[in-house]
Coordinates of C-alpha atoms in Angstrom, one line a residue:
Chain A
N1 CA 229.5 -13.2 108.3
A2 CA 230.8 -16.6 107.4
G3 CA 228.4 -18.9 109.4
V4 CA 229.4 -22.5 108.9
T5 CA 232.5 -23.2 106.7
Q6 CA 233.6 -26.6 105.5
T7 CA 237.0 -27.4 104.2
P8 CA 237.7 -28.8 101.6
K9 CA 234.8 -28.5 99.1
F10 CA 235.9 -31.4 96.9
R11 CA 238.3 -34.3 97.4
V12 CA 239.2 -37.5 95.7
L13 CA 240.7 -40.3 97.8
K14 CA 242.1 -43.7 97.0
T15 CA 240.8 -46.6 99.0
G16 CA 242.6 -46.9 102.2
Q17 CA 243.8 -43.3 102.5
S18 CA 242.8 -41.2 105.4
M19 CA 241.6 -37.6 105.6
T20 CA 240.1 -35.0 107.8
L21 CA 237.2 -32.7 107.0
L22 CA 237.1 -29.5 108.9
C23 CA 233.9 -27.6 110.0
A24 CA 234.2 -24.2 111.5
Q25 CA 231.4 -22.0 112.8
D26 CA 231.6 -18.4 114.0
M27 CA 228.2 -18.2 115.7
N28 CA 229.3 -19.5 119.1
H29 CA 226.9 -22.5 118.8
E30 CA 227.2 -25.4 121.2
Y31 CA 225.8 -28.1 119.0
M32 CA 227.5 -29.3 115.9
Y33 CA 226.7 -32.2 113.5
W34 CA 228.1 -34.2 110.6
Y35 CA 225.7 -35.6 108.0
R36 CA 226.1 -37.5 104.8
Q37 CA 223.9 -37.2 101.8
D38 CA 223.5 -40.0 99.3
P39 CA 221.2 -40.4 96.3
G40 CA 217.7 -41.5 97.3
M41 CA 218.5 -41.1 101.0
G42 CA 217.8 -38.4 103.5
L43 CA 220.5 -36.6 105.3
R44 CA 221.9 -39.2 107.7
L45 CA 223.6 -38.3 111.0
I46 CA 227.2 -39.5 111.4
H47 CA 228.3 -38.0 114.6
Y48 CA 227.4 -35.0 116.7
S49 CA 228.6 -32.8 119.6
V50 CA 226.7 -31.0 122.3
G51 CA 229.6 -28.9 123.4
E52 CA 233.4 -28.5 123.4
G53 CA 235.1 -31.8 124.3
T54 CA 232.0 -33.9 123.7
T55 CA 231.1 -36.2 120.8
A56 CA 228.4 -38.8 120.2
K57 CA 227.5 -41.4 117.6
G58 CA 224.7 -40.8 115.2
E59 CA 222.9 -43.2 112.8
V60 CA 225.9 -44.1 110.6
P61 CA 229.1 -43.7 112.6
D62 CA 231.2 -46.7 111.4
G63 CA 234.4 -45.8 109.6
Y64 CA 234.4 -42.2 110.9
N65 CA 235.9 -40.5 114.0
V66 CA 235.3 -37.0 115.2
S67 CA 236.8 -34.4 117.6
R68 CA 235.6 -31.2 119.1
L69 CA 238.7 -29.7 120.8
K70 CA 237.6 -26.2 120.2
K71 CA 234.0 -25.0 120.4
Q72 CA 234.1 -23.5 116.9
N73 CA 235.5 -26.5 115.2
F74 CA 234.2 -30.0 114.5
L75 CA 236.5 -32.4 112.7
L76 CA 235.4 -35.5 110.8
G77 CA 238.1 -38.1 110.1
L78 CA 238.0 -41.0 107.7
E79 CA 240.5 -43.6 109.1
S80 CA 240.7 -45.8 106.0
A81 CA 238.5 -44.6 103.2
A82 CA 236.2 -47.0 101.4
P83 CA 234.2 -46.5 98.1
S84 CA 231.0 -46.8 100.3
Q85 CA 232.1 -43.5 101.9
T86 CA 231.7 -41.7 98.6
S87 CA 229.1 -39.1 99.5
V88 CA 228.4 -35.4 100.1
Y89 CA 229.2 -34.4 103.6
F90 CA 227.4 -31.6 105.4
C91 CA 228.3 -30.0 108.7
A92 CA 225.7 -28.1 110.7
S93 CA 225.6 -26.2 113.9
S94 CA 222.8 -25.1 116.2
Y95 CA 222.5 -22.9 119.3
E96 CA 219.6 -24.7 121.0
G97 CA 220.0 -28.3 119.8
D98 CA 216.8 -29.4 118.2
L99 CA 214.8 -26.5 119.5
G100 CA 216.8 -24.1 117.3
E101 CA 217.3 -24.1 113.6
A102 CA 220.4 -25.8 112.2
F103 CA 222.8 -23.8 110.0
F104 CA 224.5 -25.8 107.3
G105 CA 227.8 -25.6 105.6
Q106 CA 228.1 -25.7 101.8
G107 CA 229.0 -29.4 101.7
T108 CA 232.1 -31.4 100.9
R109 CA 231.9 -33.8 97.9
L110 CA 234.1 -36.8 98.6
T111 CA 234.9 -39.5 96.0
V112 CA 236.7 -42.6 97.1
V113 CA 238.2 -44.6 94.2
Chain B
I27 CA 216.3 -44.2 114.1
L28 CA 213.0 -42.4 113.5
N29 CA 211.0 -43.1 110.4
V30 CA 210.2 -39.8 108.8
E31 CA 208.1 -40.1 105.6
Q32 CA 207.6 -37.2 103.1
S33 CA 205.0 -37.2 100.3
P34 CA 204.9 -36.7 97.5
Q35 CA 208.5 -37.5 96.5
S36 CA 208.3 -34.9 93.7
L37 CA 205.8 -32.3 92.5
H38 CA 205.5 -30.1 89.4
V39 CA 203.2 -27.2 89.5
Q40 CA 202.6 -24.1 87.4
E41 CA 203.4 -20.6 88.5
G42 CA 200.6 -19.3 90.7
D43 CA 199.4 -22.7 91.8
S44 CA 199.1 -23.3 95.5
T45 CA 200.5 -26.6 96.8
N46 CA 201.2 -28.6 99.9
F47 CA 203.4 -31.4 101.1
T48 CA 203.1 -33.9 104.0
C49 CA 205.6 -35.1 106.6
S50 CA 204.5 -38.1 108.6
F51 CA 206.3 -39.3 111.8
P52 CA 205.9 -41.5 114.9
S53 CA 203.9 -39.5 117.3
S54 CA 205.5 -41.0 120.4
N55 CA 208.3 -39.1 122.2
F56 CA 208.0 -36.0 120.0
Y57 CA 210.4 -33.2 120.7
A58 CA 210.6 -30.9 117.7
L59 CA 209.9 -30.8 113.9
H60 CA 211.8 -28.8 111.4
W61 CA 211.2 -27.8 107.8
Y62 CA 214.1 -26.9 105.6
R63 CA 214.3 -25.6 102.0
W64 CA 217.2 -26.9 99.9
E65 CA 218.0 -25.3 96.6
T66 CA 220.2 -27.0 94.1
A67 CA 223.9 -26.3 94.7
K68 CA 223.2 -24.6 98.0
S69 CA 222.9 -25.7 101.6
P70 CA 219.6 -26.5 103.4
E71 CA 218.1 -23.4 105.0
A72 CA 215.6 -23.5 107.9
L73 CA 212.0 -22.5 107.3
F74 CA 210.4 -23.5 110.6
V75 CA 211.0 -25.1 113.9
M76 CA 207.8 -26.4 115.5
T77 CA 207.4 -27.9 119.0
L78 CA 203.8 -27.7 120.1
N79 CA 200.8 -29.6 118.9
G80 CA 198.6 -27.3 116.8
D81 CA 201.5 -25.0 116.0
E82 CA 201.0 -22.9 112.8
K83 CA 203.9 -20.9 111.4
K84 CA 204.1 -18.6 108.4
K85 CA 206.9 -17.0 106.5
G86 CA 205.7 -15.0 103.5
R87 CA 203.8 -17.3 101.2
I88 CA 204.9 -20.4 103.0
S89 CA 203.2 -21.8 106.1
A90 CA 203.2 -25.0 108.1
T91 CA 201.0 -26.8 110.6
L92 CA 201.8 -29.5 113.1
N93 CA 199.8 -32.3 114.6
T94 CA 201.9 -34.3 117.1
K95 CA 199.1 -36.5 118.3
E96 CA 198.5 -38.0 114.9
G97 CA 202.1 -37.6 113.7
Y98 CA 202.0 -35.3 110.7
S99 CA 202.9 -31.8 109.5
Y100 CA 201.8 -30.0 106.4
L101 CA 203.8 -27.4 104.5
Y102 CA 201.8 -25.0 102.3
I103 CA 203.0 -22.7 99.5
K104 CA 200.5 -20.2 98.3
G105 CA 200.9 -18.8 94.7
S106 CA 204.0 -20.8 93.9
Q107 CA 206.8 -18.9 92.0
P108 CA 209.7 -20.4 90.0
E109 CA 212.1 -19.3 92.8
D110 CA 210.2 -21.7 95.1
S111 CA 211.7 -24.6 93.2
A112 CA 213.7 -26.6 95.7
T113 CA 213.7 -29.7 97.8
Y114 CA 211.8 -29.3 101.0
L115 CA 213.1 -31.4 103.9
C116 CA 211.2 -32.4 107.1
A117 CA 213.2 -33.4 110.1
L118 CA 212.1 -34.9 113.5
S119 CA 213.7 -34.9 116.9
N120 CA 212.7 -37.1 119.8
S121 CA 215.9 -36.5 121.8
G122 CA 216.7 -32.8 121.8
Y123 CA 220.1 -33.5 120.3
A124 CA 219.8 -34.8 116.8
L125 CA 217.5 -34.6 113.8
N126 CA 216.2 -37.4 111.6
F127 CA 215.6 -36.2 108.1
G128 CA 213.0 -37.4 105.6
K129 CA 214.0 -37.9 102.0
G130 CA 212.4 -34.6 100.9
T131 CA 209.8 -33.4 98.5
S132 CA 211.3 -32.0 95.2
L133 CA 209.2 -29.1 93.9
L134 CA 209.5 -27.7 90.4
V135 CA 207.5 -24.5 89.6
T136 CA 207.4 -23.6 85.9
P137 CA 206.3 -20.3 84.4

């Protein structure tokens, strides 16, 4: 039972490069989220989706785009990577939005040099 | 952005001690409060989801209470064990869609 799977686990980018992080869940959850984790900060919401074909901005959306073309996948794109986007990125999914527990992926450690 | 405060920031207890942490939040427009346990090198795992004022939930030696009118939740661990060492996260929702996380309480339990 895979749960929430993030790809890749690690990545190093040069400033200005672009990349896409993939999140896949096999629990048929409607809600999916992208968070970033930085030292001394709580998990901060980047973007979220309440169902296939929908996306919405979270607390820190600038510099990121997302797509939810299929219910099971939620993609996070970095258009032009900046050192400030060095972080650990977590994807999560939930069946009932905030009434249900969130299931997290294992995280993606991204370094932008 | 909701201001979710957790205290203490870190805690070091001896095996067998009981301990508790606090999560404080704005009491207006409350929707749900979550507690997560986050072990090093792993992903956060849900402990409790609480929605009603006065809620009390328990899972083994861990329990939580909720006071939405005054804006706080307590997490209790009875008889702490080394395997309880982790960061405990509190998260608040006032929308039904997205959680606002606190910075967590880091617990270290030594034998």
